[in-house]
mmCIF file of C-alpha atoms in Angstrom:
data_model
loop_
_atom_site.group_PDB
_atom_site.id
_atom_site.type_symbol
_atom_site.label_atom_id
_atom_site.label_comp_id
_atom_site.label_asym_id
_atom_site.label_seq_id
_atom_site.Cartn_x
_atom_site.Cartn_y
_atom_site.Cartn_z
ATOM 1 C CA MET A 1 32.667 -38.668 6.980
ATOM 2 C CA SER A 2 36.419 -38.351 5.623
ATOM 3 C CA THR A 3 39.090 -40.254 6.644
ATOM 4 C CA ILE A 4 42.692 -39.133 7.569
ATOM 5 C CA HIS A 5 45.378 -40.685 5.145
ATOM 6 C CA ASP A 6 48.648 -42.001 7.130
ATOM 7 C CA SER A 7 50.813 -39.016 5.115
ATOM 8 C CA ASP A 8 48.871 -36.621 5.684
ATOM 9 C CA ASN A 9 48.535 -38.085 9.881
ATOM 10 C CA VAL A 10 52.402 -38.107 9.912
ATOM 11 C CA ASN A 11 51.958 -34.190 8.355
ATOM 12 C CA LEU A 12 49.439 -33.562 10.888
ATOM 13 C CA THR A 13 51.462 -34.877 14.136
ATOM 14 C CA SER A 14 55.067 -33.217 12.664
ATOM 15 C CA PHE A 15 53.030 -29.933 12.457
ATOM 16 C CA PHE A 16 51.752 -30.562 15.640
ATOM 17 C CA VAL A 17 55.225 -31.706 17.534
ATOM 18 C CA HIS A 18 57.276 -28.672 15.959
ATOM 19 C CA HIS A 19 54.699 -26.287 17.632
ATOM 20 C CA ILE A 20 54.412 -27.668 21.331
ATOM 21 C CA ASN A 21 58.086 -28.180 21.574
ATOM 22 C CA ARG A 22 58.365 -24.179 20.495
ATOM 23 C CA LEU A 23 55.327 -23.357 23.153
ATOM 24 C CA TYR A 24 57.617 -25.663 25.670
ATOM 25 C CA PHE A 25 61.224 -23.587 24.458
ATOM 26 C CA ALA A 26 59.211 -19.974 25.186
ATOM 27 C CA LYS A 27 57.925 -21.609 28.659
ATOM 28 C CA GLU A 28 60.629 -23.084 29.962
ATOM 29 C CA HIS A 29 62.451 -19.593 29.199
ATOM 30 C CA LEU A 30 59.663 -17.372 30.499
ATOM 31 C CA LEU A 31 59.447 -19.634 34.254
ATOM 32 C CA ASN A 32 63.787 -18.701 33.964
ATOM 33 C CA LYS A 33 63.176 -15.087 33.596
ATOM 34 C CA VAL A 34 60.236 -14.583 36.515
ATOM 35 C CA PRO A 35 62.653 -14.074 39.393
ATOM 36 C CA GLU A 36 63.455 -11.511 37.712
ATOM 37 C CA LEU A 37 60.677 -10.319 36.959
ATOM 38 C CA GLN A 38 59.606 -10.598 40.622
ATOM 39 C CA ARG A 39 62.648 -8.291 41.217
ATOM 40 C CA ILE A 40 61.579 -5.610 38.877
ATOM 41 C CA SER A 41 58.083 -5.576 40.060
ATOM 42 C CA ASN A 42 57.511 -3.219 42.656
ATOM 43 C CA PHE A 43 53.280 -4.210 43.116
ATOM 44 C CA LYS A 44 52.876 -6.758 45.568
ATOM 45 C CA LYS A 45 50.584 -8.732 43.995
ATOM 46 C CA LEU A 46 51.834 -9.276 41.139
ATOM 47 C CA ASN A 47 54.601 -10.729 42.240
ATOM 48 C CA LEU A 48 51.272 -12.668 43.720
ATOM 49 C CA VAL A 49 50.343 -13.840 40.907
ATOM 50 C CA LEU A 50 54.153 -14.454 39.449
ATOM 51 C CA ASP A 51 54.825 -17.482 41.554
ATOM 52 C CA GLU A 52 51.271 -18.413 40.853
ATOM 53 C CA MET A 53 52.810 -18.205 37.402
ATOM 54 C CA VAL A 54 56.059 -20.338 38.132
ATOM 55 C CA GLU A 55 53.522 -23.190 39.839
ATOM 56 C CA ASP A 56 51.587 -23.010 36.529
ATOM 57 C CA LEU A 57 54.499 -22.849 33.935
ATOM 58 C CA GLN A 58 56.072 -26.239 36.152
ATOM 59 C CA GLN A 59 52.704 -27.568 35.610
ATOM 60 C CA GLN A 60 52.349 -26.832 31.568
ATOM 61 C CA LEU A 61 55.556 -28.229 30.798
ATOM 62 C CA ASN A 62 55.037 -31.415 32.416
ATOM 63 C CA ARG A 63 52.449 -31.738 30.147
ATOM 64 C CA ILE A 64 53.808 -30.869 27.346
ATOM 65 C CA GLU A 65 56.329 -33.532 28.272
ATOM 66 C CA LEU A 66 53.944 -35.405 29.053
ATOM 67 C CA MET A 67 52.202 -35.138 25.317
ATOM 68 C CA LEU A 68 55.568 -35.953 23.348
ATOM 69 C CA ASN A 69 55.820 -39.189 25.461
ATOM 70 C CA LEU A 70 52.252 -39.942 24.135
ATOM 71 C CA LEU A 71 52.931 -39.552 21.160
ATOM 72 C CA ASP A 72 56.347 -41.204 21.342
ATOM 73 C CA LYS A 73 58.376 -37.960 20.353
ATOM 74 C CA ASN A 74 61.544 -35.928 22.117
ATOM 75 C CA LEU A 75 61.696 -32.579 22.646
ATOM 76 C CA ASP A 76 63.442 -30.441 20.425
ATOM 77 C CA PHE A 77 66.166 -28.112 21.089
ATOM 78 C CA GLU A 78 66.598 -26.937 17.849
ATOM 79 C CA ALA A 79 62.501 -25.459 18.437
ATOM 80 C CA ALA A 80 63.998 -23.052 21.294
ATOM 81 C CA ARG A 81 65.644 -19.839 19.118
ATOM 82 C CA SER A 82 61.787 -18.703 17.308
ATOM 83 C CA MET A 83 59.835 -18.414 20.442
ATOM 84 C CA ASN A 84 62.646 -17.174 23.141
ATOM 85 C CA ASN A 85 63.408 -13.891 20.627
ATOM 86 C CA VAL A 86 59.650 -13.015 20.975
ATOM 87 C CA VAL A 87 60.380 -13.175 25.326
ATOM 88 C CA ASP A 88 63.439 -11.621 25.132
ATOM 89 C CA CYS A 89 62.226 -8.738 22.957
ATOM 90 C CA ALA A 90 59.701 -8.056 25.440
ATOM 91 C CA TYR A 91 61.346 -8.430 28.342
ATOM 92 C CA HIS A 92 64.027 -5.785 26.791
ATOM 93 C CA ASP A 93 61.644 -3.344 27.048
ATOM 94 C CA ILE A 94 60.213 -4.189 30.704
ATOM 95 C CA ARG A 95 64.048 -3.773 32.335
ATOM 96 C CA THR A 96 64.664 -0.387 30.564
ATOM 97 C CA GLY A 97 61.694 1.012 32.065
ATOM 98 C CA SER A 98 62.309 4.582 34.405
ATOM 99 C CA ASP A 99 59.450 4.267 37.435
ATOM 100 C CA ASN A 100 57.436 1.871 39.157
ATOM 101 C CA GLN A 101 54.090 2.244 37.578
ATOM 102 C CA PRO A 102 55.174 2.135 33.710
ATOM 103 C CA THR A 103 57.172 -0.661 34.394
ATOM 104 C CA ASP A 104 54.948 -2.860 36.460
ATOM 105 C CA LEU A 105 52.572 -1.740 33.417
ATOM 106 C CA SER A 106 55.036 -3.207 30.839
ATOM 107 C CA LEU A 107 55.761 -6.430 32.529
ATOM 108 C CA LEU A 108 51.909 -7.317 32.861
ATOM 109 C CA TYR A 109 51.248 -6.031 28.769
ATOM 110 C CA TYR A 110 53.995 -8.751 28.130
ATOM 111 C CA LEU A 111 52.292 -11.329 30.513
ATOM 112 C CA GLU A 112 49.330 -11.052 29.057
ATOM 113 C CA ILE A 113 50.505 -11.027 25.461
ATOM 114 C CA MET A 114 52.498 -14.550 26.056
ATOM 115 C CA GLU A 115 49.207 -15.614 27.590
ATOM 116 C CA GLY A 116 47.159 -14.375 24.600
ATOM 117 C CA ILE A 117 49.698 -16.407 21.845
ATOM 118 C CA GLU A 118 49.858 -19.478 24.070
ATOM 119 C CA MET A 119 46.051 -19.242 24.357
ATOM 120 C CA SER A 120 45.715 -19.036 20.522
ATOM 121 C CA CYS A 121 48.456 -21.505 20.105
ATOM 122 C CA PHE A 122 46.803 -24.447 22.371
ATOM 123 C CA LYS A 123 43.537 -23.452 20.604
ATOM 124 C CA MET A 124 45.279 -24.634 17.058
ATOM 125 C CA LEU A 125 47.060 -27.976 18.717
ATOM 126 C CA ARG A 126 44.247 -28.723 19.911
ATOM 127 C CA MET A 127 42.174 -29.025 16.203
ATOM 128 C CA ALA A 128 45.303 -30.398 15.184
ATOM 129 C CA ALA A 129 45.560 -33.475 17.904
ATOM 130 C CA VAL A 130 41.883 -34.070 17.385
ATOM 131 C CA LYS A 131 42.544 -35.253 13.803
ATOM 132 C CA ILE A 132 45.723 -36.939 15.506
ATOM 133 C CA GLY A 133 43.207 -39.385 17.261
ATOM 134 C CA ASN A 134 45.297 -38.348 20.772
ATOM 135 C CA ARG A 135 42.809 -38.396 23.404
ATOM 136 C CA GLN A 136 44.866 -37.544 26.391
ATOM 137 C CA VAL A 137 46.843 -35.038 24.135
ATOM 138 C CA ASN A 138 44.049 -33.644 23.672
ATOM 139 C CA GLN A 139 43.058 -33.393 27.010
ATOM 140 C CA LEU A 140 46.557 -31.722 28.528
ATOM 141 C CA LEU A 141 46.238 -29.243 25.534
ATOM 142 C CA ARG A 142 42.631 -28.141 27.348
ATOM 143 C CA GLU A 143 44.610 -28.149 30.439
ATOM 144 C CA ASN A 144 46.783 -25.674 29.351
ATOM 145 C CA TYR A 145 45.142 -23.608 27.818
ATOM 146 C CA ASP A 146 42.370 -23.273 30.780
ATOM 147 C CA ASP A 147 45.903 -22.336 33.115
ATOM 148 C CA ALA A 148 46.416 -19.827 30.352
ATOM 149 C CA LYS A 149 43.660 -18.651 30.459
ATOM 150 C CA ASP A 150 43.177 -17.986 33.837
ATOM 151 C CA MET A 151 46.028 -16.541 33.919
ATOM 152 C CA ARG A 152 45.238 -14.136 31.493
ATOM 153 C CA THR A 153 42.177 -13.038 33.346
ATOM 154 C CA LEU A 154 44.187 -12.757 36.551
ATOM 155 C CA LEU A 155 46.728 -10.835 34.922
ATOM 156 C CA LEU A 156 44.216 -8.493 33.149
ATOM 157 C CA LEU A 157 42.667 -8.044 36.860
ATOM 158 C CA ILE A 158 45.831 -7.100 38.270
ATOM 159 C CA ALA A 159 46.559 -4.102 35.534
ATOM 160 C CA THR A 160 42.426 -3.153 36.611
ATOM 161 C CA GLU A 161 43.907 -2.307 40.036
ATOM 162 C CA LEU A 162 47.011 -1.273 39.104
ATOM 163 C CA ILE A 163 45.985 1.562 36.851
ATOM 164 C CA ALA A 164 43.177 2.280 39.107
ATOM 165 C CA LYS A 165 45.383 3.419 42.106
#
């Protein structure tokens, strides 16, 4: 069985902290966009999902803050820019929709993409967390992954219903 060297652990922790910061700010940015997304949406069930999303995002942000505290690290505001650009590009496409169904479908598409990205990131970060050796961080990542997975499933169900209308 190989052991991780101290320098490897520092590099892995740096990788983890950098990317968990990026996720944090993307989630925070999305959370700030939800009220406008609710104004844009015309599908009642989608608005209910957005209400649930607010609660999920707040919980996930709290978990990320706890992870950073467990690792004795802080939020890095420089990490905000890159992921926020992804959020803003997709958001622009939603705002320019012309009639109700395409706008709601665009919104669902955008949210589904964001959840998929988050799920992939959480999977990768969980692998890093295992090597870092902090079980609490790994558990918090699992909870965030499970939330993203559940939200993605819910978004797909709402999209199916909207398309079937």
